[in-house]
Short mmCIF file of C-alpha atoms in Angstrom, two decimals:
data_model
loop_
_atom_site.label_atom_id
_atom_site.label_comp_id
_atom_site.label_asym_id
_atom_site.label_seq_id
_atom_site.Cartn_x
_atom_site.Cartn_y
_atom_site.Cartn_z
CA UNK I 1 -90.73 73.33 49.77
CA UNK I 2 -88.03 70.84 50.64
CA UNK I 3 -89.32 67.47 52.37
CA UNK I 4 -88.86 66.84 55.48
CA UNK I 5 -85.75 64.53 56.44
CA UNK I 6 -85.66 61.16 57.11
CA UNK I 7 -83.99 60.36 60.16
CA UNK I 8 -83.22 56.92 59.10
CA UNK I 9 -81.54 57.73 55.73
CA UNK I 10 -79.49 60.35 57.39
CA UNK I 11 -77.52 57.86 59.50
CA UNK I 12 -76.02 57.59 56.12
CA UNK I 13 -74.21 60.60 56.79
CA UNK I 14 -72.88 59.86 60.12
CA UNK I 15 -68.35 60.18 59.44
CA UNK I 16 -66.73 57.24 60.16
CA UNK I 17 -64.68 58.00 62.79
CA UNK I 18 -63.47 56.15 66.05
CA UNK I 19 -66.73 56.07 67.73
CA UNK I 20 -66.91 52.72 65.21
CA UNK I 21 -65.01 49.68 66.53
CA UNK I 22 -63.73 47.72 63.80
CA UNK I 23 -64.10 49.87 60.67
CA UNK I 24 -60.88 50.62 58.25
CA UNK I 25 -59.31 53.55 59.48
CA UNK I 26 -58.17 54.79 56.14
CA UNK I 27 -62.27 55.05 55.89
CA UNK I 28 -61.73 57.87 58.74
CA UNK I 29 -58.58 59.76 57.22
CA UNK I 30 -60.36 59.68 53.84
CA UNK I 31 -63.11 62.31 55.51
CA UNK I 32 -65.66 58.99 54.73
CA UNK I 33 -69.21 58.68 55.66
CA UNK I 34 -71.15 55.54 56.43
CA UNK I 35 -72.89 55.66 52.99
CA UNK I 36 -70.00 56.34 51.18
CA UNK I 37 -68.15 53.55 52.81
CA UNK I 38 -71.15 51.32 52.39
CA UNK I 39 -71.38 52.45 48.52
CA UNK I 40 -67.25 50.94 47.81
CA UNK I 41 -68.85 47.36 49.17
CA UNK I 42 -65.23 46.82 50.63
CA UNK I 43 -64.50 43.42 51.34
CA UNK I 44 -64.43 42.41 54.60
CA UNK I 45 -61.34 40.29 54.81
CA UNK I 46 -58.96 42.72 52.51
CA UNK I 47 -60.97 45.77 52.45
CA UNK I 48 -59.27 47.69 55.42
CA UNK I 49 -61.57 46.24 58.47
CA UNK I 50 -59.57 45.90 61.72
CA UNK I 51 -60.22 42.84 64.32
CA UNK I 52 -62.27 42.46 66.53
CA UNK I 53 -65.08 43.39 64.00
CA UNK I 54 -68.88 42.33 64.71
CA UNK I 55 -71.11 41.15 61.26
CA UNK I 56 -74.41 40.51 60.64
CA UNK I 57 -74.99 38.11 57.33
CA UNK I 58 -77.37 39.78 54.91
CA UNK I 59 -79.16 36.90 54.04
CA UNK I 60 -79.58 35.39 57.37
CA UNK I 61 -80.97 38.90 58.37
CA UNK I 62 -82.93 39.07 55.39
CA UNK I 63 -84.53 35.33 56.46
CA UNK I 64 -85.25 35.89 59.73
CA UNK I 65 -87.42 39.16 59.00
CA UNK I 66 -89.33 37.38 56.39
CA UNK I 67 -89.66 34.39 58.53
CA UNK I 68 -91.59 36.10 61.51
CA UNK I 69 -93.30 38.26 59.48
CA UNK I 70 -94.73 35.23 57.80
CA UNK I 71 -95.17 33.76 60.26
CA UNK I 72 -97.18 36.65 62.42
CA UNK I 73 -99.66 36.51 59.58
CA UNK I 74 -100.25 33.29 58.71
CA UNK I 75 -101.18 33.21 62.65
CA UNK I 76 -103.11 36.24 62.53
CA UNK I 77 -101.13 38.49 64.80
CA UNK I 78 -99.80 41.32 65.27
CA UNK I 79 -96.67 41.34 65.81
CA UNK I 80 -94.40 44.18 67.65
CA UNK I 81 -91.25 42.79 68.26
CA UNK I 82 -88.95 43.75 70.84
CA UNK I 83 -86.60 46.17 69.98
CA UNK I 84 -84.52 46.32 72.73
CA UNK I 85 -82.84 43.20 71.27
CA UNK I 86 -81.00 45.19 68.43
CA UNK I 87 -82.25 48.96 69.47
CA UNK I 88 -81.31 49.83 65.53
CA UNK I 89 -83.78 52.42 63.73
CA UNK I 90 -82.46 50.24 60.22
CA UNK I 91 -83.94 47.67 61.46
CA UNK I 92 -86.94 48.39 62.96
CA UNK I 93 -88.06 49.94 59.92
CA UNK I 94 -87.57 46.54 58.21
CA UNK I 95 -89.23 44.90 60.74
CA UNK I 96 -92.34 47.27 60.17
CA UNK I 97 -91.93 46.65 56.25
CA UNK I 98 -92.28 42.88 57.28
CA UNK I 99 -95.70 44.31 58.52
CA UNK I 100 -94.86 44.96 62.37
CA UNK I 101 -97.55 46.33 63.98
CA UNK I 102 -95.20 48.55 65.79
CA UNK I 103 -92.61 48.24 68.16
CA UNK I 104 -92.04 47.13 71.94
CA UNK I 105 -89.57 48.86 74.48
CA UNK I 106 -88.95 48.20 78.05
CA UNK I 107 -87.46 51.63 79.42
CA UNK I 108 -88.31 55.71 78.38
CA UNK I 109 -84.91 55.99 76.98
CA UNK I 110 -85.69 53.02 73.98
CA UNK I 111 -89.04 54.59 73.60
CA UNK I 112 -87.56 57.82 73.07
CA UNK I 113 -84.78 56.89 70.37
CA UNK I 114 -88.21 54.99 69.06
CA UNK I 115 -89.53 58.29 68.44
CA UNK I 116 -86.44 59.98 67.36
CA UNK I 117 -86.67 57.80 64.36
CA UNK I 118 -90.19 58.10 63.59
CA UNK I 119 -92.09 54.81 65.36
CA UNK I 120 -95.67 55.52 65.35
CA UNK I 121 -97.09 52.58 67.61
CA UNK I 122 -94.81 51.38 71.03
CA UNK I 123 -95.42 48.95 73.33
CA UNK I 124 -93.54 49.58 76.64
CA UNK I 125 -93.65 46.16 78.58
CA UNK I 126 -93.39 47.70 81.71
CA UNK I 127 -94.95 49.84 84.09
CA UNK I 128 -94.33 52.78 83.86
CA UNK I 129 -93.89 55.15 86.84
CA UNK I 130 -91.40 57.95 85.99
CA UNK I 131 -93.04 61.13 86.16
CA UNK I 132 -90.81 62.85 83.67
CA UNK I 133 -91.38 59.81 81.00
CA UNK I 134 -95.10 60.15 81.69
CA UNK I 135 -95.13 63.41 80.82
CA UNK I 136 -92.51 62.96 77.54
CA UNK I 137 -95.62 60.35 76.93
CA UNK I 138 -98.05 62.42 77.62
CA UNK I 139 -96.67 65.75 75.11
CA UNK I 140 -95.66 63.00 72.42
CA UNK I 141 -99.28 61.89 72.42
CA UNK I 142 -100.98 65.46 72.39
CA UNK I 143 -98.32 66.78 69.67
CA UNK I 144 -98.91 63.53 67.67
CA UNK I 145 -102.62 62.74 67.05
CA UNK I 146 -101.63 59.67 65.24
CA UNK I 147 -98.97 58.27 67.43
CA UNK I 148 -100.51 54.88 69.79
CA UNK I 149 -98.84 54.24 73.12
CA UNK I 150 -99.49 51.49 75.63
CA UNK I 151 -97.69 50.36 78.70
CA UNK I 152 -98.28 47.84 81.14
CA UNK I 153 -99.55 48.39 85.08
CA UNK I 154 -99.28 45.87 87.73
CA UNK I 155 -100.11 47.62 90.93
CA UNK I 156 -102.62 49.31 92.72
CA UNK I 157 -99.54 52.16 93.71
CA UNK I 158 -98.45 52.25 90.24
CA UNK I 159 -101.34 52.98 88.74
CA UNK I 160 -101.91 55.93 91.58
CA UNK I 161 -98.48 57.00 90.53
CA UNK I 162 -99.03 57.28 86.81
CA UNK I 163 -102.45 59.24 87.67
CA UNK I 164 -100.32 61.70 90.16
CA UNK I 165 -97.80 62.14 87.56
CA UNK I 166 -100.63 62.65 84.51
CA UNK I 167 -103.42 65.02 86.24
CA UNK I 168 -101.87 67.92 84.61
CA UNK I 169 -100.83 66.31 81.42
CA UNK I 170 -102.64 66.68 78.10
CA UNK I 171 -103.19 63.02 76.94
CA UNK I 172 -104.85 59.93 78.07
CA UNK I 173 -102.75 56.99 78.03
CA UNK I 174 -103.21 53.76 77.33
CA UNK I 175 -102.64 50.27 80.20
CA UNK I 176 -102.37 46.66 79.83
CA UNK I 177 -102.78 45.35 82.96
CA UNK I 178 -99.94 42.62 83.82
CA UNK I 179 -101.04 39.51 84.61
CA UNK I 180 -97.92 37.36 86.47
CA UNK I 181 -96.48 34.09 84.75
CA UNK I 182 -96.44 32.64 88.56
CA UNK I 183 -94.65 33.02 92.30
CA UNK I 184 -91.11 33.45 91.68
CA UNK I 185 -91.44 35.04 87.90
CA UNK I 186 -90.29 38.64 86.70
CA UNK I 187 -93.23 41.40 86.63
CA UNK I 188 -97.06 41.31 86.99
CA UNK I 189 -99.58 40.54 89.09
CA UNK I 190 -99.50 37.26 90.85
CA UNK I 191 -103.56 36.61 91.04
CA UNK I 192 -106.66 37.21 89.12
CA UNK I 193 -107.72 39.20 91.92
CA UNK I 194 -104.66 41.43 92.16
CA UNK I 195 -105.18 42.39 88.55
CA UNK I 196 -109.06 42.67 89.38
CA UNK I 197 -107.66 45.41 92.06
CA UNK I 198 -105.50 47.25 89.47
CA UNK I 199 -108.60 47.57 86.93
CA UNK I 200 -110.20 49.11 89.12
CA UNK I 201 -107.56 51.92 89.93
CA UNK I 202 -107.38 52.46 86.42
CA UNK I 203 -111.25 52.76 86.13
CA UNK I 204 -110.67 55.27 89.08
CA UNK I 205 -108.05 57.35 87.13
CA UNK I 206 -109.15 60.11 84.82
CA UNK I 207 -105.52 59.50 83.57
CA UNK I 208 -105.64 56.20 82.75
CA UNK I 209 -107.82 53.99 79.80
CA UNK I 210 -107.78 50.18 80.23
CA UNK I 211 -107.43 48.52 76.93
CA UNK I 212 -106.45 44.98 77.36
CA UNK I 213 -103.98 42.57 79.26
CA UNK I 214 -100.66 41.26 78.91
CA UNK I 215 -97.46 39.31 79.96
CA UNK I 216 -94.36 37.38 79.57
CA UNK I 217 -95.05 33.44 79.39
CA UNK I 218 -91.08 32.87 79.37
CA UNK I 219 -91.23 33.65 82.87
CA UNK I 220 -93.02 30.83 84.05
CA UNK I 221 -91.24 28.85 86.61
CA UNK I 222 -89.35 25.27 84.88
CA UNK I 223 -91.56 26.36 81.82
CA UNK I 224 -92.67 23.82 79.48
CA UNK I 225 -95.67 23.56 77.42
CA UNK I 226 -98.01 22.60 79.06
CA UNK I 227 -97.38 24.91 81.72
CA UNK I 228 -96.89 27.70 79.79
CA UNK I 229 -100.08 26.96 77.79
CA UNK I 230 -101.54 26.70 81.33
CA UNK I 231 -100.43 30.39 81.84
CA UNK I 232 -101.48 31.86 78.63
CA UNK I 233 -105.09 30.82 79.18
CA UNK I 234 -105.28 32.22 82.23
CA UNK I 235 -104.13 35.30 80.32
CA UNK I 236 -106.77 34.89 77.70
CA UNK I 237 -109.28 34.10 80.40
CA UNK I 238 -108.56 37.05 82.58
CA UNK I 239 -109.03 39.10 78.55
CA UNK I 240 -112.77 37.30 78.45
CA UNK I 241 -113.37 37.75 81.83
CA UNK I 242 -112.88 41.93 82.02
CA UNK I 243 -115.02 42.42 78.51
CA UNK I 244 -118.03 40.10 80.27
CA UNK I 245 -117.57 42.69 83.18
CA UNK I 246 -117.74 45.50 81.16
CA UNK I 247 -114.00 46.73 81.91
CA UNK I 248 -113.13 48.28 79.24
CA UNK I 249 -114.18 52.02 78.19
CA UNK I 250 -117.16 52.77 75.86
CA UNK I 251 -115.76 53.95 72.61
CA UNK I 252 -112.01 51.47 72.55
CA UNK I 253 -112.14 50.17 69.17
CA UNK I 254 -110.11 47.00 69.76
CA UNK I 255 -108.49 44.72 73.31
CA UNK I 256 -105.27 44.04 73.30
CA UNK I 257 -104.12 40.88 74.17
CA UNK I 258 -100.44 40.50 74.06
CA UNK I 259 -97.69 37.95 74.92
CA UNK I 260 -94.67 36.46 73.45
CA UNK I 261 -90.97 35.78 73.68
CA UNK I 262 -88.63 34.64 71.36
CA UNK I 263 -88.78 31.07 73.24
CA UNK I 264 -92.64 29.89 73.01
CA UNK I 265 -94.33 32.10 70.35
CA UNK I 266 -96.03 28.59 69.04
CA UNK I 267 -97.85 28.10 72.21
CA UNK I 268 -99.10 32.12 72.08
CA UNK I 269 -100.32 31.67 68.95
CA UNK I 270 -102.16 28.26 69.55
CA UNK I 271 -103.69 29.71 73.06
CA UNK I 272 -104.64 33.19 71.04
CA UNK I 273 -106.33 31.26 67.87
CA UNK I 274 -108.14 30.00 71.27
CA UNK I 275 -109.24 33.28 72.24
CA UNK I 276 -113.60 33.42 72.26
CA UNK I 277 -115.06 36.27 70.64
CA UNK I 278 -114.88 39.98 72.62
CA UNK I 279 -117.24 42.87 72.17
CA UNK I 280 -114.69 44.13 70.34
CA UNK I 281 -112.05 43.00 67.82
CA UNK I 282 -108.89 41.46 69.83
CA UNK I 283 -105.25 42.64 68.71
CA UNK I 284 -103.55 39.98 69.10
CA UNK I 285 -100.13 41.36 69.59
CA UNK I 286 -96.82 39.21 69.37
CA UNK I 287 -93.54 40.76 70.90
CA UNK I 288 -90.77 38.31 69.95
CA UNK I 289 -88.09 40.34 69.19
CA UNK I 290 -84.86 37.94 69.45
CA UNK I 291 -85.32 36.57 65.50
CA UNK I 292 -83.74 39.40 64.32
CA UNK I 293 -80.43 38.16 64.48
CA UNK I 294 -81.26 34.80 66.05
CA UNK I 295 -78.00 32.32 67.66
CA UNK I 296 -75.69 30.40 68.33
CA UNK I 297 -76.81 28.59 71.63
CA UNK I 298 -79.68 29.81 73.73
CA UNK I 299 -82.38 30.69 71.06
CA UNK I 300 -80.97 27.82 68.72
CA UNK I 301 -81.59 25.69 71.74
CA UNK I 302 -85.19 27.08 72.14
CA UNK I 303 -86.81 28.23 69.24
CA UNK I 304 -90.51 27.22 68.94
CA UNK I 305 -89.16 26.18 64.78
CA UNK I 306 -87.54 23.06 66.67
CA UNK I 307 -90.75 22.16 67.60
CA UNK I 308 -93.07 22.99 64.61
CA UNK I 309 -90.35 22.81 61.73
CA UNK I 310 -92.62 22.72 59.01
CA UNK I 311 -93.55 26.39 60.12
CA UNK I 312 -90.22 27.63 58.89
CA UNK I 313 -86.97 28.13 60.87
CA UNK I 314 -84.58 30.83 61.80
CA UNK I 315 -80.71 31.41 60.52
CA UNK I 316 -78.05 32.86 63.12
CA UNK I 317 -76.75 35.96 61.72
CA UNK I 318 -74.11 37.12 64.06
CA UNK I 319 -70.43 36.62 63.39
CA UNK I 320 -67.78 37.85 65.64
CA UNK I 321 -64.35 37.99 63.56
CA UNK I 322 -61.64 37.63 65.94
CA UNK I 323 -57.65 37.05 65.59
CA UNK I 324 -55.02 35.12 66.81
CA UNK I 325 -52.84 36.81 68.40
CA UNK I 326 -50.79 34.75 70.64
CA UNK I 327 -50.00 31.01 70.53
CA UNK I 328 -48.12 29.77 73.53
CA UNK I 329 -48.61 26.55 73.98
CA UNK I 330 -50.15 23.29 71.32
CA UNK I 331 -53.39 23.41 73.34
CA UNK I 332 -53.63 26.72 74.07
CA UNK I 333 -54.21 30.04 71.75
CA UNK I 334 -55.70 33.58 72.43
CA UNK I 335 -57.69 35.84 70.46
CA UNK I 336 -58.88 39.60 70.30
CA UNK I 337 -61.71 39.90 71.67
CA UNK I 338 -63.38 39.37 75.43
CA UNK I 339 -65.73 40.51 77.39
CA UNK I 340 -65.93 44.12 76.24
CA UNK I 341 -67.06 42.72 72.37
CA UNK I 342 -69.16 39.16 73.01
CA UNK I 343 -72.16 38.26 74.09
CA UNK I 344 -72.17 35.85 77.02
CA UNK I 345 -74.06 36.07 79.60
CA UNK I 346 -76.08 32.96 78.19
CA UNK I 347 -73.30 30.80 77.40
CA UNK I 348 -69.61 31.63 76.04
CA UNK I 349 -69.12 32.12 72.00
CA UNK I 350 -68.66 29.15 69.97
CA UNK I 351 -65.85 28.82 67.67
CA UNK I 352 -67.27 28.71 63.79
CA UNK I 353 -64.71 29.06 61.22
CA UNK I 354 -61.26 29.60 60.94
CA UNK I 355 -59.38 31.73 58.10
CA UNK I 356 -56.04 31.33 57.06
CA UNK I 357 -53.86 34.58 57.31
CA UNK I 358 -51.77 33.74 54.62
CA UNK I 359 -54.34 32.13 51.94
CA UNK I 360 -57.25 33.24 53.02
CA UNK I 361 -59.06 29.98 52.84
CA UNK I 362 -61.53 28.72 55.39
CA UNK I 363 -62.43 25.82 57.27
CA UNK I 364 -64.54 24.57 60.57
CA UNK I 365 -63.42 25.50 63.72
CA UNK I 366 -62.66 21.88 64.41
CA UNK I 367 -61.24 21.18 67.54
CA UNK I 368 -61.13 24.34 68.94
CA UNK I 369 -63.28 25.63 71.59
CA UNK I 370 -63.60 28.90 74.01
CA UNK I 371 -63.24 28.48 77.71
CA UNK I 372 -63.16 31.66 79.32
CA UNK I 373 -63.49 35.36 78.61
CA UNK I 374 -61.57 38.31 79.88
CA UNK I 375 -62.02 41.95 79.25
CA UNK I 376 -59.98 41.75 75.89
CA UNK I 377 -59.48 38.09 75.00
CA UNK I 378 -61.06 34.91 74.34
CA UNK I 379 -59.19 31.81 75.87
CA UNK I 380 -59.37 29.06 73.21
CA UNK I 381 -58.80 25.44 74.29
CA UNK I 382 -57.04 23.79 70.76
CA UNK I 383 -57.37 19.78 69.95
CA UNK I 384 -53.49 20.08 68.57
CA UNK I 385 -50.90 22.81 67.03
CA UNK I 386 -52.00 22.72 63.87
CA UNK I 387 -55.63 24.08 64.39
CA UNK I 388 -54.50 27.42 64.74
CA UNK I 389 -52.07 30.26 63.83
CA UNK I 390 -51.18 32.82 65.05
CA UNK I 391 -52.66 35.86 62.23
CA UNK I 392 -55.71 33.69 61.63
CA UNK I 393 -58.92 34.92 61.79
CA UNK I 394 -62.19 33.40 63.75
CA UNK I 395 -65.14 33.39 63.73
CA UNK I 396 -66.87 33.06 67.03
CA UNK I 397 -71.02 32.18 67.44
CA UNK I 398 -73.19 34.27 70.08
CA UNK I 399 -75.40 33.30 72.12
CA UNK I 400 -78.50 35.16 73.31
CA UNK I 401 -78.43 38.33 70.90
CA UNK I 402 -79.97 41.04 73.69
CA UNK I 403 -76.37 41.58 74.81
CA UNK I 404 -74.24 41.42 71.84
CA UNK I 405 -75.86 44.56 69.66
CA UNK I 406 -75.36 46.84 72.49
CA UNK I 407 -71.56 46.39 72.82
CA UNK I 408 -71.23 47.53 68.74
CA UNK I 409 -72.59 50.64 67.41
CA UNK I 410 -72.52 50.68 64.24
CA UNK I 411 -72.46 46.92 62.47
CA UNK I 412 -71.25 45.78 58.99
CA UNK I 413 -73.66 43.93 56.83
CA UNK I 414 -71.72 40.93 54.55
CA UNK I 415 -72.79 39.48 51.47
CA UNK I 416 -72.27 36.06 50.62
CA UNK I 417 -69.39 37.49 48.36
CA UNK I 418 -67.70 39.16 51.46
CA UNK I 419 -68.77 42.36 50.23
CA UNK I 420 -69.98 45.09 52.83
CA UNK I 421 -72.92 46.96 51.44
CA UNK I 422 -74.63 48.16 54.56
CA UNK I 423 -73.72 49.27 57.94
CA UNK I 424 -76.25 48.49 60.84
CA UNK I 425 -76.84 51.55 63.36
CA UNK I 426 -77.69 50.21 67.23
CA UNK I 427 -78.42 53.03 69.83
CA UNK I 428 -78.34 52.17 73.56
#
């Protein structure tokens, strides 16, 4: 009997066609597929690819997977880190070979391309109220004895909602309750006794089965750390508090606690190693999710490693090749890509490196820096006429990763040679 196919090798077979921004086109008239292009290791400055072209370093990527992995364990957490960051099946499966727990989603739609590719354990950080995903959830959980779902609930409606939607359903599923990072955050909610409320619902629901309590501490208000520490043992508390009241179900085999950004993992995993002993074992879940790919501003800027460097530290992987293509004044030079290809709601790209058209050879970005996006071009403020040509090629920094895989489906992975031996797969 032939085995059963795996979804994640088969991207392999994908053509490359003009879906792909970037790629060589002679790849495309040659009738290639991704593996096949990946298996010539082309190199990316003479190997066909066009500008604009988004890359992703292989050994920053490779870094940055060990590093939280490491890191998750030496801590003793799990760790499922937010995939909506790169939403690529490649790399959640290295993410779970780095000993992920599973992996978190905030809408249906990422938990079901999360299940296209095989994910057995999601986190949805988000309540869920959709009566057609509840019921996706619901038939992916009867068909799939082996598959774990949980999803937050904040509300007292919500929770009714979810139980409407689920009476006729098959499957049980599995809430968090939300507790609020504070008046004028995101999600949750705002009071111990608000979340005391929404237990109870859930207790009410034949639907529903409580099995821990969660949140976001990156929403707290002018967070810091003492603040957010503040926060995450009132999280913890509210955890200690529902087990003493006997709030969770006879026969749940662990409470999930969860928490965690990309900005203040350190402080979750001090508060968590805090955590007093439950009737049950906690899982301590982790959902960072920006280290993938890490920065070039906003996560540089923030990442707990700046505060505890001897835990490790985090490489940005991101490069956004861009080109010259018009020069018309000393101060003044425009390249190929804009709005449509860079991340930037966080900050504008910064300009990296600069490589000669006619040499090839490379240097810093000295002296030149981008001021403005439009749909199509990067405005680039230049010290003097000599730090750019027109034909040269930069290399622009992003900031805050969430909104740069989205804009680039399909992502070439460079060796420290130049060589492209991998193409990264991002579905959104």
């Amino acid at each position: 009997m032939a085995s059963a196919s795996d979804p994640v090798k088969d991207l392999a077979d994908e053509p490359v066609d003009h879906r792909f921004k970037g790629l060589p086109p002679d790849a495309q008239a040659a009738g290639l597929t991704v593996g096949a292009l990946a298996a010539q290791r082309r190199d990316l400055y003479s190997g066909g690819f066009t500008t604009p072209v988004l890359t992703l370093d292989a050994g920053a990527l490779e870094h940055n997977l060990a590093a939280l992995g490491a890191y998750a364990a030496r801590h003793g957490l799990a760790f499922a880190p937010h995939g909506k960051t790169c939403m690529s099946p490649q790399l959640f499966r290295r993410q779970l070979e780095h000993g992920a727990w599973g992996i978190t989603a905030a809408v249906p739609h990422q938990a079901r391309v999360y299940r296209a590719f095989g994910i057995g354990r999601i986190f949805l950080a988000n309540e869920l109220v959709d009566p057609a995903a509840l019921r996706w959830v619901a038939a992916e959980l009867a068909a799939d004895p082996g598959f774990r779902f949980v999803c937050y609930v904040d509300s007292v409606r919500g929770v009714r909602l979810m139980d409407r939607a689920l009476r006729d359903q098959p499957a049980v599923v599995d809430v968090v309750v939300e507790l609020g990072a504070g008046e004028g955050a995101r999600t949750g909610a705002r009071t111990e006794e608000e979340c005391r409320a929404v237990a109870d619902a859930v207790a009410a629901a034949g639907t529903l089965r409580l099995v821990g309590v969660a949140g976001y501490e990156a929403e707290v208000p002018d967070a810091d750390t003492a603040s957010v520490t503040a926060y995450l043992r009132r999280l913890t508390g509210l955890a200690a508090e529902f087990d003493a009241a006997g709030r969770f179900p006879a026969g749940l085999d662990e409470i999930v606690v969860s928490a965690g950004g990309s900005a203040w993992f350190d402080a979750v995993a001090e508060v968590f190693a805090e955590l007093p002993e439950l009737s049950r074992p906690a899982l301590r879940l982790l959902r960072s999710g920006a280290y993938v790919s890490h920065d070039h501003g906003w996560y540089t800027r923030l990442t707990p490693f700046n505060r505890h460097p001897d835990e490790g530290g985090l490489r940005p992987a991101f490069r956004l090749w861009t080109q010259v293509v018009s020069r018309p004044s000393p101060t003044q030079a425009f390249v190929n890509a804009g709005k449509r290809d860079a991340a930037y709601d966080l900050g504008l790209p910064e300009a990296e490196l600069v490589r000669d058209a006619l040499d090839g050879t490379e240097r810093p970005a000295t002296g030149v820096r981008v001021v403005k996006l439009s749909d199509q071009h990067a405005w680039l403020e230049t010290d003097g006429a000599g730090d750019l040509d027109v034909g040269d090629w930069v290399a622009l920094g992003m900031s805050h990763p969430c909104t740069i895989f989205e804009k680039w489906p399909l992502i070439p992975v460079v060796e420290a040679d130049g060589a492209v031996t991998d193409y990264v797969r991002t579905f959104f």
